[in-house]
Coordinates of C-alpha atoms in Angstrom, one line a residue:
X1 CA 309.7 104.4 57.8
X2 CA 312.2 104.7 60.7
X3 CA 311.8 107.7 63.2
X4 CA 315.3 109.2 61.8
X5 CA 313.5 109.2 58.3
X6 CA 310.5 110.8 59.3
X7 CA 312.1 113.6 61.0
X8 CA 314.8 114.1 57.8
X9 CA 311.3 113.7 55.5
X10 CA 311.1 117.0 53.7
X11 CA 308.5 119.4 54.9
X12 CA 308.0 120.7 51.1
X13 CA 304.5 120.5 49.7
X14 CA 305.3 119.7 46.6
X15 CA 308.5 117.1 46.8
X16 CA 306.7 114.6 49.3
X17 CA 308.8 111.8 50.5
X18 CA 312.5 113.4 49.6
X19 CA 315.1 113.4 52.6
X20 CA 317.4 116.1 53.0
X21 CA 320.3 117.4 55.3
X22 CA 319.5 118.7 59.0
X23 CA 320.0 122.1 57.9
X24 CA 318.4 122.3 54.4
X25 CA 315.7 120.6 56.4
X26 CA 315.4 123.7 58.9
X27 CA 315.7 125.7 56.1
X28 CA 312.8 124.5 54.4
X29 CA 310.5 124.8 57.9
X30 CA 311.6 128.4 57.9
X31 CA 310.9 129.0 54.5
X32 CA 307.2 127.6 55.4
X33 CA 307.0 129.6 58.3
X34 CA 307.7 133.0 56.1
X35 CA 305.2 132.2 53.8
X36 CA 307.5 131.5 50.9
X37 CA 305.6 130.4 47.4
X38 CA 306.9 127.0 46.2
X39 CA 306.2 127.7 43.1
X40 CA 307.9 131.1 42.2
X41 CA 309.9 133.9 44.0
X42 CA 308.0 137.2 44.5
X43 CA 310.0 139.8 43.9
X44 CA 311.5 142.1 46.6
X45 CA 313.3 145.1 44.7
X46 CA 315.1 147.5 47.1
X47 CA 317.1 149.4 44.6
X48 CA 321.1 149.6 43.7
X49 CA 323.7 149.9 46.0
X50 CA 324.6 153.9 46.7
X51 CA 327.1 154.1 49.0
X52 CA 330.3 151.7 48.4
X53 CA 331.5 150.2 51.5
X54 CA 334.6 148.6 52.2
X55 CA 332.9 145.3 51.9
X56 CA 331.9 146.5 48.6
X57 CA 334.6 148.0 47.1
X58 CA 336.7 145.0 48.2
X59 CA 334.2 142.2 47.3
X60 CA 333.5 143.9 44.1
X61 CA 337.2 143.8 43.0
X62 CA 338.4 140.3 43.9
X63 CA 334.5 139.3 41.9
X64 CA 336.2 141.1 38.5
X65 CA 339.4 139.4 39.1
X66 CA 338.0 136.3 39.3
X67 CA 335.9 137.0 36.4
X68 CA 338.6 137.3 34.1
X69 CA 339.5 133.7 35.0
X70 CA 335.8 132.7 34.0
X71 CA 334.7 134.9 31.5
X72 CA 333.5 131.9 29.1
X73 CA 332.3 129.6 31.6
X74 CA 328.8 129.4 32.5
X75 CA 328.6 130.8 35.7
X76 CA 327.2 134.0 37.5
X77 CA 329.5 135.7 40.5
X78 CA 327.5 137.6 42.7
X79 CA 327.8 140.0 45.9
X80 CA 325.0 140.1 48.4
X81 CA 324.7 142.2 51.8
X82 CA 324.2 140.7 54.9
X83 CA 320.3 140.7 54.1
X84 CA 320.1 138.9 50.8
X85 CA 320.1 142.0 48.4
X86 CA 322.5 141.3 45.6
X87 CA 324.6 144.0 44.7
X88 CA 326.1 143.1 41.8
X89 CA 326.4 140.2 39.0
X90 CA 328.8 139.4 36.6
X91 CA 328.4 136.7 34.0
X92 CA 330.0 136.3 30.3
X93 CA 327.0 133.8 30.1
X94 CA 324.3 135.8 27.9
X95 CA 321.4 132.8 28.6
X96 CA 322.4 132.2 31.9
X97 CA 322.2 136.1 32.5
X98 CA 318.3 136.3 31.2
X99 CA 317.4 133.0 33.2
X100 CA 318.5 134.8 36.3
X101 CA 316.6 137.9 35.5
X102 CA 313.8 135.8 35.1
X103 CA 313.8 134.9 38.2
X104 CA 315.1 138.2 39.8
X105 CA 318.5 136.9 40.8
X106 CA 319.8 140.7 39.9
X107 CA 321.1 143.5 41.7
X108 CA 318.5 145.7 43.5
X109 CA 316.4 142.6 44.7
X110 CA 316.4 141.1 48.5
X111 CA 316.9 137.0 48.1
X112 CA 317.3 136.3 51.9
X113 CA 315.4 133.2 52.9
X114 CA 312.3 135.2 54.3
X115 CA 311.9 136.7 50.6
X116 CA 313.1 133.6 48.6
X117 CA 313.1 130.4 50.4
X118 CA 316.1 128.4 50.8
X119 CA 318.9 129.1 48.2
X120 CA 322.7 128.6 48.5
X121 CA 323.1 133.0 49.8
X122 CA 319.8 132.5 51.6
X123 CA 321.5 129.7 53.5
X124 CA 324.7 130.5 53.9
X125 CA 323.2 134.1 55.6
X126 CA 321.3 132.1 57.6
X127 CA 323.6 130.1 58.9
X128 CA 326.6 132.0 58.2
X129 CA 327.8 128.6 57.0
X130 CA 329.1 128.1 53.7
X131 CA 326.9 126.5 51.5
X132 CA 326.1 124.8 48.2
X133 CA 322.0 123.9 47.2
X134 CA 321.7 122.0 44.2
X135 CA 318.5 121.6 41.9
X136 CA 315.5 120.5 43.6
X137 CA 317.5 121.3 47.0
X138 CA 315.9 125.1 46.3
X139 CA 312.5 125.6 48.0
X140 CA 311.2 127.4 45.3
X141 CA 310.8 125.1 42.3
X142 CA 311.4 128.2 39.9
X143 CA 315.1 128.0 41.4
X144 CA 315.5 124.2 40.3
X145 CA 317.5 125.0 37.4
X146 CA 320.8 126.4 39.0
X147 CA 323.1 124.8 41.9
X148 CA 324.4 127.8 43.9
X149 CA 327.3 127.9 46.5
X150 CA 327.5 130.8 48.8
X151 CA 330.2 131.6 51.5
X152 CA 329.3 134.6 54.3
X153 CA 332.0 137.2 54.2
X154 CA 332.7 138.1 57.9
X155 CA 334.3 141.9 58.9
X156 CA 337.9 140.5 59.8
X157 CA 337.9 142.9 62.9
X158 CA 334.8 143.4 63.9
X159 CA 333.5 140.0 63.1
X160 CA 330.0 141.4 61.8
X161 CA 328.4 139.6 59.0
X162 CA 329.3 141.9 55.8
X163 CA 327.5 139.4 53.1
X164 CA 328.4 137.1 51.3
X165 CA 329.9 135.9 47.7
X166 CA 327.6 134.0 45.5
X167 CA 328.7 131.6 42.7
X168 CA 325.4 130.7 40.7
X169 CA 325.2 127.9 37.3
X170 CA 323.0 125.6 35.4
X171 CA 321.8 123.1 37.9
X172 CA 323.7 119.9 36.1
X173 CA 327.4 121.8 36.9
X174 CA 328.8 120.0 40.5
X175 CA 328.9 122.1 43.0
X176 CA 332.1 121.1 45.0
X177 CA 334.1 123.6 42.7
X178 CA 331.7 126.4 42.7
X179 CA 331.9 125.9 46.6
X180 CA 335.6 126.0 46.4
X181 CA 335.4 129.0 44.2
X182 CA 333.1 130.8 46.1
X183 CA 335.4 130.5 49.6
X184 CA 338.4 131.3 47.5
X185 CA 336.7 134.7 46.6
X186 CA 335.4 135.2 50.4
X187 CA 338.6 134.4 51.9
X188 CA 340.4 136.8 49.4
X189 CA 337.5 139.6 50.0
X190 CA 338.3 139.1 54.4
X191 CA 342.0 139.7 53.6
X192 CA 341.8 142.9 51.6
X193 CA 339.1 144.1 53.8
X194 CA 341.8 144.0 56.9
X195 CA 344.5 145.2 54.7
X196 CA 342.4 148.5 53.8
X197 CA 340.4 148.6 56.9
X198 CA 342.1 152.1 58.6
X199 CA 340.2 155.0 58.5
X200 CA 337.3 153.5 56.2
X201 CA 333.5 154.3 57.0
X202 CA 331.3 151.3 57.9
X203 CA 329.0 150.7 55.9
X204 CA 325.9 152.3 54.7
X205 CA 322.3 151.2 56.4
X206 CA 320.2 148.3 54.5
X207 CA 317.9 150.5 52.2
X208 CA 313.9 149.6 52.6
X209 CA 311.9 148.0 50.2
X210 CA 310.8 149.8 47.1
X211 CA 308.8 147.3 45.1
X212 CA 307.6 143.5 47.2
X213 CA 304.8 141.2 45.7
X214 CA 303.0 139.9 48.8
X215 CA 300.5 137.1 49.0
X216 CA 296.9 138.3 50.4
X217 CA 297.6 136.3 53.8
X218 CA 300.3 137.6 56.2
X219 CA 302.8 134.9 56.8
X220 CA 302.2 132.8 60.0
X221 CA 303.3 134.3 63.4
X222 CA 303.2 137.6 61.4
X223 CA 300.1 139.2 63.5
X224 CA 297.8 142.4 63.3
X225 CA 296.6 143.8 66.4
X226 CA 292.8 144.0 66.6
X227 CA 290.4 146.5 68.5
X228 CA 291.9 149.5 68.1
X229 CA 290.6 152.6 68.8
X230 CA 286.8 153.9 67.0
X231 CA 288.9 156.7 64.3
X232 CA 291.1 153.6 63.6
X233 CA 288.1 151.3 63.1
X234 CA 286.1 154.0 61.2
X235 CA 289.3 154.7 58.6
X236 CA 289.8 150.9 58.4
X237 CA 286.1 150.4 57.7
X238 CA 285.7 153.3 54.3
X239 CA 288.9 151.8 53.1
X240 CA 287.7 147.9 52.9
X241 CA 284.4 149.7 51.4
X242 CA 286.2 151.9 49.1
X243 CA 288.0 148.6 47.9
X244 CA 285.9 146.4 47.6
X245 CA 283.4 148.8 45.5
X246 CA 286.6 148.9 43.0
X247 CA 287.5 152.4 44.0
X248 CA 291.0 154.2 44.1
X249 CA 291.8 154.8 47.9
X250 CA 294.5 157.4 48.9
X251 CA 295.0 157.5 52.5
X252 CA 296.2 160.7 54.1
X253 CA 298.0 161.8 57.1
X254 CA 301.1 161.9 58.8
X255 CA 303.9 159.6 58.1
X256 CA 304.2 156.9 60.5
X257 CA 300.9 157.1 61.3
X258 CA 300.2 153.5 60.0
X259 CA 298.2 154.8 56.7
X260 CA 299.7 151.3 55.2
X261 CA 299.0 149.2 57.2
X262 CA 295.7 150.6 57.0
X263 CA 295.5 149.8 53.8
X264 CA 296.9 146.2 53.7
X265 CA 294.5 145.3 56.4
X266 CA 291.7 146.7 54.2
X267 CA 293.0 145.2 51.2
X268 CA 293.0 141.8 52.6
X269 CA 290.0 141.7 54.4
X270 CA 288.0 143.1 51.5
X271 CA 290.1 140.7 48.9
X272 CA 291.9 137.9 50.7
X273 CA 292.8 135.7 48.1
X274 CA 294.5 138.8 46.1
X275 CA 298.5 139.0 46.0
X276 CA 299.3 142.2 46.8
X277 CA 302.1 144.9 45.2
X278 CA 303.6 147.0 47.7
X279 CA 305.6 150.0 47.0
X280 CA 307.6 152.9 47.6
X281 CA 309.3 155.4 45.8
X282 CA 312.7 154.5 44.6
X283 CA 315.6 156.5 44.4
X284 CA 316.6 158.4 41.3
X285 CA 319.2 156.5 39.7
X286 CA 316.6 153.2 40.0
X287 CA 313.7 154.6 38.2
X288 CA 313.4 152.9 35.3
X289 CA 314.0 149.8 36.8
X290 CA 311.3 150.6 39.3
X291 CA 308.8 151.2 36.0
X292 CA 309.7 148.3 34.2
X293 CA 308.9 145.5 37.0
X294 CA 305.2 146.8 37.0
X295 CA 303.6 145.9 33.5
X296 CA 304.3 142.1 34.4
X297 CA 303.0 141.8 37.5
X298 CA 299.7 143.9 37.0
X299 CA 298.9 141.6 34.2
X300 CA 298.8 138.7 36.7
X301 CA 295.2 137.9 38.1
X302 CA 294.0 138.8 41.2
X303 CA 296.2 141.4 41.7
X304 CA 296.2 144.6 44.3
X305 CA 298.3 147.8 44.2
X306 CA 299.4 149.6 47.2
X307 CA 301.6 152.9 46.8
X308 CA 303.3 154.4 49.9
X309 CA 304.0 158.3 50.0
X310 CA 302.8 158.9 45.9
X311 CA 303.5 162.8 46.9
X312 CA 307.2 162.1 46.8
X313 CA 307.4 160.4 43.4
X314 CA 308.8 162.3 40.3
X315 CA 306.3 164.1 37.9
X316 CA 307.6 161.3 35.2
X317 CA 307.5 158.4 37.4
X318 CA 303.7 159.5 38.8
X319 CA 302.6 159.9 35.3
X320 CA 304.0 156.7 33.9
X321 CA 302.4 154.6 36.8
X322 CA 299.2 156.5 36.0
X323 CA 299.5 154.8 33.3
X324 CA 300.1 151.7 34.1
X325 CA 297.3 151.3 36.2
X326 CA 294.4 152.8 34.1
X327 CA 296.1 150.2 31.5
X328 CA 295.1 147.6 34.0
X329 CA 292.0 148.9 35.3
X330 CA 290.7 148.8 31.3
X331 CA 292.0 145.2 31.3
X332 CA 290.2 144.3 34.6
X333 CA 287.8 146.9 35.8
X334 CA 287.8 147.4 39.6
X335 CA 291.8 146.3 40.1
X336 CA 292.3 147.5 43.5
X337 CA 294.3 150.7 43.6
X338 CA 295.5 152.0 47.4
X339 CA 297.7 154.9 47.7
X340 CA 299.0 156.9 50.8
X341 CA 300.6 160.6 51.1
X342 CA 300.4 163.3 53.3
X343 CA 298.5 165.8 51.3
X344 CA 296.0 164.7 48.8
X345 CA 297.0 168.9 47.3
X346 CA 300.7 167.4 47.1
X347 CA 300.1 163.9 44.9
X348 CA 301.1 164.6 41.6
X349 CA 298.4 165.3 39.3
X350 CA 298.0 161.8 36.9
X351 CA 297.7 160.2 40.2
X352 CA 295.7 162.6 42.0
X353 CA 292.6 162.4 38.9
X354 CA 292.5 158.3 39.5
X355 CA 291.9 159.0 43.5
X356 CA 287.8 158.3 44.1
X357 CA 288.2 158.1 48.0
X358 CA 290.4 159.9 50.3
X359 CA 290.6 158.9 54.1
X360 CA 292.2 160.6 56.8
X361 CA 294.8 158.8 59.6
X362 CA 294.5 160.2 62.5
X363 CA 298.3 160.6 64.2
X364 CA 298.9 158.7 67.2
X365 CA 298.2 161.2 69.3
X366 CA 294.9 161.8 68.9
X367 CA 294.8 157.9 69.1
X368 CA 295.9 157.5 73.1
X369 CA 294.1 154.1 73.1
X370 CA 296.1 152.4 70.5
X371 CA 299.3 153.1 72.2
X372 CA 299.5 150.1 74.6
X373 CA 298.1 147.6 72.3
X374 CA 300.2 148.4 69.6
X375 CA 303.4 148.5 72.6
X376 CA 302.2 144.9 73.3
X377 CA 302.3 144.2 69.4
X378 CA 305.7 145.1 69.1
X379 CA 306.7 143.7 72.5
X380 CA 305.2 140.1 70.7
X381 CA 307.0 140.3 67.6
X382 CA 310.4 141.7 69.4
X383 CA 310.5 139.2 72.0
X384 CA 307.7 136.9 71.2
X385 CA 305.4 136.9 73.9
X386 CA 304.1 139.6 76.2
X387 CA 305.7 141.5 78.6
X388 CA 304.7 143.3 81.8
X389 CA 304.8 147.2 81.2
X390 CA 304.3 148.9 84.7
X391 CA 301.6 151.5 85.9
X392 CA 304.0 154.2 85.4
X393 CA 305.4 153.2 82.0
X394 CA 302.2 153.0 81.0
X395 CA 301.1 156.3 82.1
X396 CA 304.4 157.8 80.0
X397 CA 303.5 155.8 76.6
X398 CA 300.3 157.0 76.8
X399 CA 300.5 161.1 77.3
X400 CA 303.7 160.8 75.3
X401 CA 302.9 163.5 72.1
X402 CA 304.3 161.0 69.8
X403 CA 305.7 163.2 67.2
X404 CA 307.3 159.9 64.8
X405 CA 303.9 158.1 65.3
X406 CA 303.4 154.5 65.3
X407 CA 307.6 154.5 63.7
X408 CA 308.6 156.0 66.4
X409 CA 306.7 153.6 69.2
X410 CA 307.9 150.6 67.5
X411 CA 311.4 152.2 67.9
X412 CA 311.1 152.7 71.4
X413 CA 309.4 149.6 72.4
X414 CA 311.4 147.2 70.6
X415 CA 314.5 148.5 72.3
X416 CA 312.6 148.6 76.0
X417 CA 311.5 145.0 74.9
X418 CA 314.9 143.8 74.4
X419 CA 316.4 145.8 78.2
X420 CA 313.8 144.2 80.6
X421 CA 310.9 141.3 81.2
X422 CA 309.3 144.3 82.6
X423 CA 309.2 147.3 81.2
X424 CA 309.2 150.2 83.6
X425 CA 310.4 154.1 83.2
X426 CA 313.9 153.7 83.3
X427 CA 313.6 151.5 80.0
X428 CA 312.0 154.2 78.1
X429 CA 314.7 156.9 76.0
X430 CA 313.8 160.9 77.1
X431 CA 312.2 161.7 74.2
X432 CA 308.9 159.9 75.7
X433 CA 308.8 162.3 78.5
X434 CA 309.8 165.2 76.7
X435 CA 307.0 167.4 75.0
X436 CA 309.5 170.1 74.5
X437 CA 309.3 170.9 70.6
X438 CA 311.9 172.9 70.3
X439 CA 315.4 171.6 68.9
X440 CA 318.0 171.0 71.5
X441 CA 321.7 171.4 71.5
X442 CA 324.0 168.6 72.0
X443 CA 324.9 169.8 75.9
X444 CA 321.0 170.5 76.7
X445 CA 320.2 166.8 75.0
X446 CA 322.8 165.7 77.5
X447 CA 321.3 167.0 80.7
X448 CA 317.8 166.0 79.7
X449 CA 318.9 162.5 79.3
X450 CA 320.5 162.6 82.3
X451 CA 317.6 164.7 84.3
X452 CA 315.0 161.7 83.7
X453 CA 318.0 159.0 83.6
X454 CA 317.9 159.7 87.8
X455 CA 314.6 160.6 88.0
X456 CA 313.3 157.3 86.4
X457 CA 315.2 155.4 88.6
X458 CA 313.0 153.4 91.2
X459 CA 312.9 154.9 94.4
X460 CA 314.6 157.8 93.7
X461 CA 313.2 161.0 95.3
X462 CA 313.7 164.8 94.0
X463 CA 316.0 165.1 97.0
X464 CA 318.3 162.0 96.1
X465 CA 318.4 162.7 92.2
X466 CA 319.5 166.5 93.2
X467 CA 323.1 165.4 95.2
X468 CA 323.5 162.6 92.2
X469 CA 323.1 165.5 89.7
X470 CA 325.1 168.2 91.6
X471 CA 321.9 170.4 91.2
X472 CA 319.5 172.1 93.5
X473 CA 316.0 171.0 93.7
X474 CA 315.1 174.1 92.5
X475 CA 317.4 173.7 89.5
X476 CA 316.1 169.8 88.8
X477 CA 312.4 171.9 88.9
X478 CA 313.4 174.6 86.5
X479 CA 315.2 171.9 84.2
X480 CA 311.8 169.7 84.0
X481 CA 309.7 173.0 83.1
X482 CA 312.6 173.8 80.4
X483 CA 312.0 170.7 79.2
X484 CA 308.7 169.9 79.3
X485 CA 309.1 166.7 81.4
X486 CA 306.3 164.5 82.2
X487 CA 307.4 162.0 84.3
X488 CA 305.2 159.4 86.0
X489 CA 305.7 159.2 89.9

């Protein structure tokens, strides 16, 4: 084999010895490095779209148009946001229609690259390329039956990656129309876009993810950070014992304290070869959907349930899921069960009666010890590999009260990470060195940011930050006592 062969040769485990295209190649490498199954696509449900953008409302209306023109062929035009989730369908194609649900290829579920492999939206996304992937192009074999072109839809002032439009078919159709097609629709989308673009909101914030089937192992490059503090170990430890004696964990505490995470880790140290369902509450209008992608996947062997913030579910949704799962646990006794809210008194009662085991998350501030390793952690994954945090940064992480938790460091640390190669003070927002509790107003917010903006600054004495600020000393010392600063010399 010649040396250009062997680099084309495709890095799929499964389709040894077929050559591909420089980018579906990289595609494929990134698909391995997520962690993506080659033989299915786990399901990442994050719910309907709410809030119709521009992007939407345009996209959405040049889709139906086109629909019109296609109503008896047998093909499926989709809308996806600039993360993979698909935001709407339309097919007059009934069998097409249930192969694609089959497979998740619905609205409410993420099908980025990182969630689905390499696909014709996952591609075009990554690449912001159009892009067609035929048959046995698709990483995952379970996505070998359809040939899918995708163009990325671009914000025609901005410039901002909006989504994309989807055209989706029975593998043996050619793909040079749906391609055609599919830039058509995109190029149609841009144009109304700029022609209704005055005075229009942007668009709403990617939602999180509600219901995600993960394998046992975290993907490579992924990480965990290791030696924590003692209450972190101890918590850690009675949740891996809880599980693996088959009991029903709910972990308590504030949010953002890491109370999942606690229980992933547990989960997979106590069962690592279990694939692992991972959800939240959805909202209202995607409840039943939520219900219904359960029953399926808790049949499936070697199965483990985690269930973020259970106190916030609906009576009806917390007492169907009860259900569920002492369904499941009849089928196969010990079927690991983690949940996590801030109040055991506030879980809903079906779900309260199935918890055996209830452990307490300390916040992060009664956890000092964790804070740098976890800053590293973040600093890794942000930038990926360490960077220096100084003395006095340090010092400020550390006595910071952290009110958000954990959330709130990886804010904060993943925007220092992206200022600096070193982190020092003057990379760090206010709301580190502020322990004031109280709310502020939109002036005082102002002068505090602009208090520790000139006293974080290297070298800059009380003196010096007094004649910047057009205060007296004496004010700049009554201003950090308002405040509550604490601000590392």
């Amino acid at each position: 084999m010649s040396d250009e062969a062997a680099r084309r040769q495709d890095p799929h485990p499964l389709r040894a010895g077929v050559q591909v295209g420089d980018r579906l190649l990289a595609s494929w490498r990134r698909s391995t490095e997520y962690g993506v199954l080659t033989e299915a696509v786990e399901p990442v449900f994050s719910g309907t779209w709410e809030q119709e953008s521009l992007f939407f409302e345009c996209g959405r209306e040049v889709l139906t148009d086109l629909h019109r023109t296609l109503v008896d062929e047998p093909v499926s035009l989709m809308l996806t946001d600039a993360e993979g989730l698909v935001l709407n369908r339309l097919s007059g194609d009934t069998s097409l229609l249930r192969s694609l649900d089959a497979v998740h290829l619905a609205p409410g579920f993420a099908f980025s690259e990182r969630e689905a492999g390499t696909s014709g939206l996952g591609l075009a996304l990554a690449d912001r390329l159009p892009s067609v992937v035929r048959a046995d192009e698709h990483y995952s074999t379970s996505l070998a039956g359809y040939t899918c072109a995708a163009v990325p839809v671009l914000d025609p002032i901005s410039g901002r990656l909006e989504g994309s439009v989807n055209i989706t078919t029975w593998a043996e159709q050619p793909g040079k129309l749906l391609l055609a097609l599919a830039q058509s629709a995109a190029g149609a989308t841009s144009a109304l876009m700029l022609a209704r673009a005055r005075g229009r909101s942007p668009r709403p914030a990617p939602r999180g993810e509600v219901f995600h089937v993960q394998r046992g192992t975290l993907e490579p490059g992924s990480g965990t950070v290791r030696g924590l503090s003692a209450p972190w170990r101890e918590a850690l430890q009675r949740s891996e014992d809880a599980v693996r004696d088959g009991r029903v964990v709910l972990a308590v505490g504030e949010r953002g304290a890491g109370r999942s995470t606690l229980l992933a880790q547990a989960v997979r140290r106590a069962r690592p070869r279990d694939r692992i369902l991972s959800a939240s509450p959805p909202a209202p209008q995607d409840l039943d959907a939520w219900l219904a992608l359960w029953s399926p996947e808790l049949a499936k062997a070697d199965t483990a349930v985690v269930v973020c913030e259970v106190d916030t579910l609906p009576a009806r949704a917390a007492a169907e899921l009860a259900s569920l799962v002492v369904v499941a646990r009849g089928a196969r006794p010990g079927l690991p069960v983690v949940l996590t809210a801030e109040d055991l008194a506030e879980v809903p009662g079906p779900l309260a009666a199935l918890v055996d085991t209830v452990v307490p998350v300390p916040p992060l501030r009664e956890r000092p010890a964790d804070v740098l390793p976890l800053a590293q952690h973040v600093v890794r994954q942000t930038r990926g590999r360490d960077l220096d945090i100084t003395p006095a940064a340090a010092r400020a992480l550390e006595t910071c009260p952290w009110p958000g938790n954990v959330d709130q460091l990886h804010r904060v640390l993943r925007r220092a990470a992206l200022q600096a190669d070193t982190i020092d003070l003057r990379h760090l927002p206010s709301e580190v060195f502020s322990g004031s509790g109280h709310r502020l107003s939109r002036i005082e917010s102002v002068e505090r940011d602009e208090i520790v903006r000139v006293l974080t600054t290297p070298g800059t004495s009380v003196k010096q930050a007094a004649v910047e600020l057009g205060m007296s000393r004496a004010t700049i010392y009554r201003k950090v006592a308002q405040y509550d600063l604490r601000i590392p010399r």
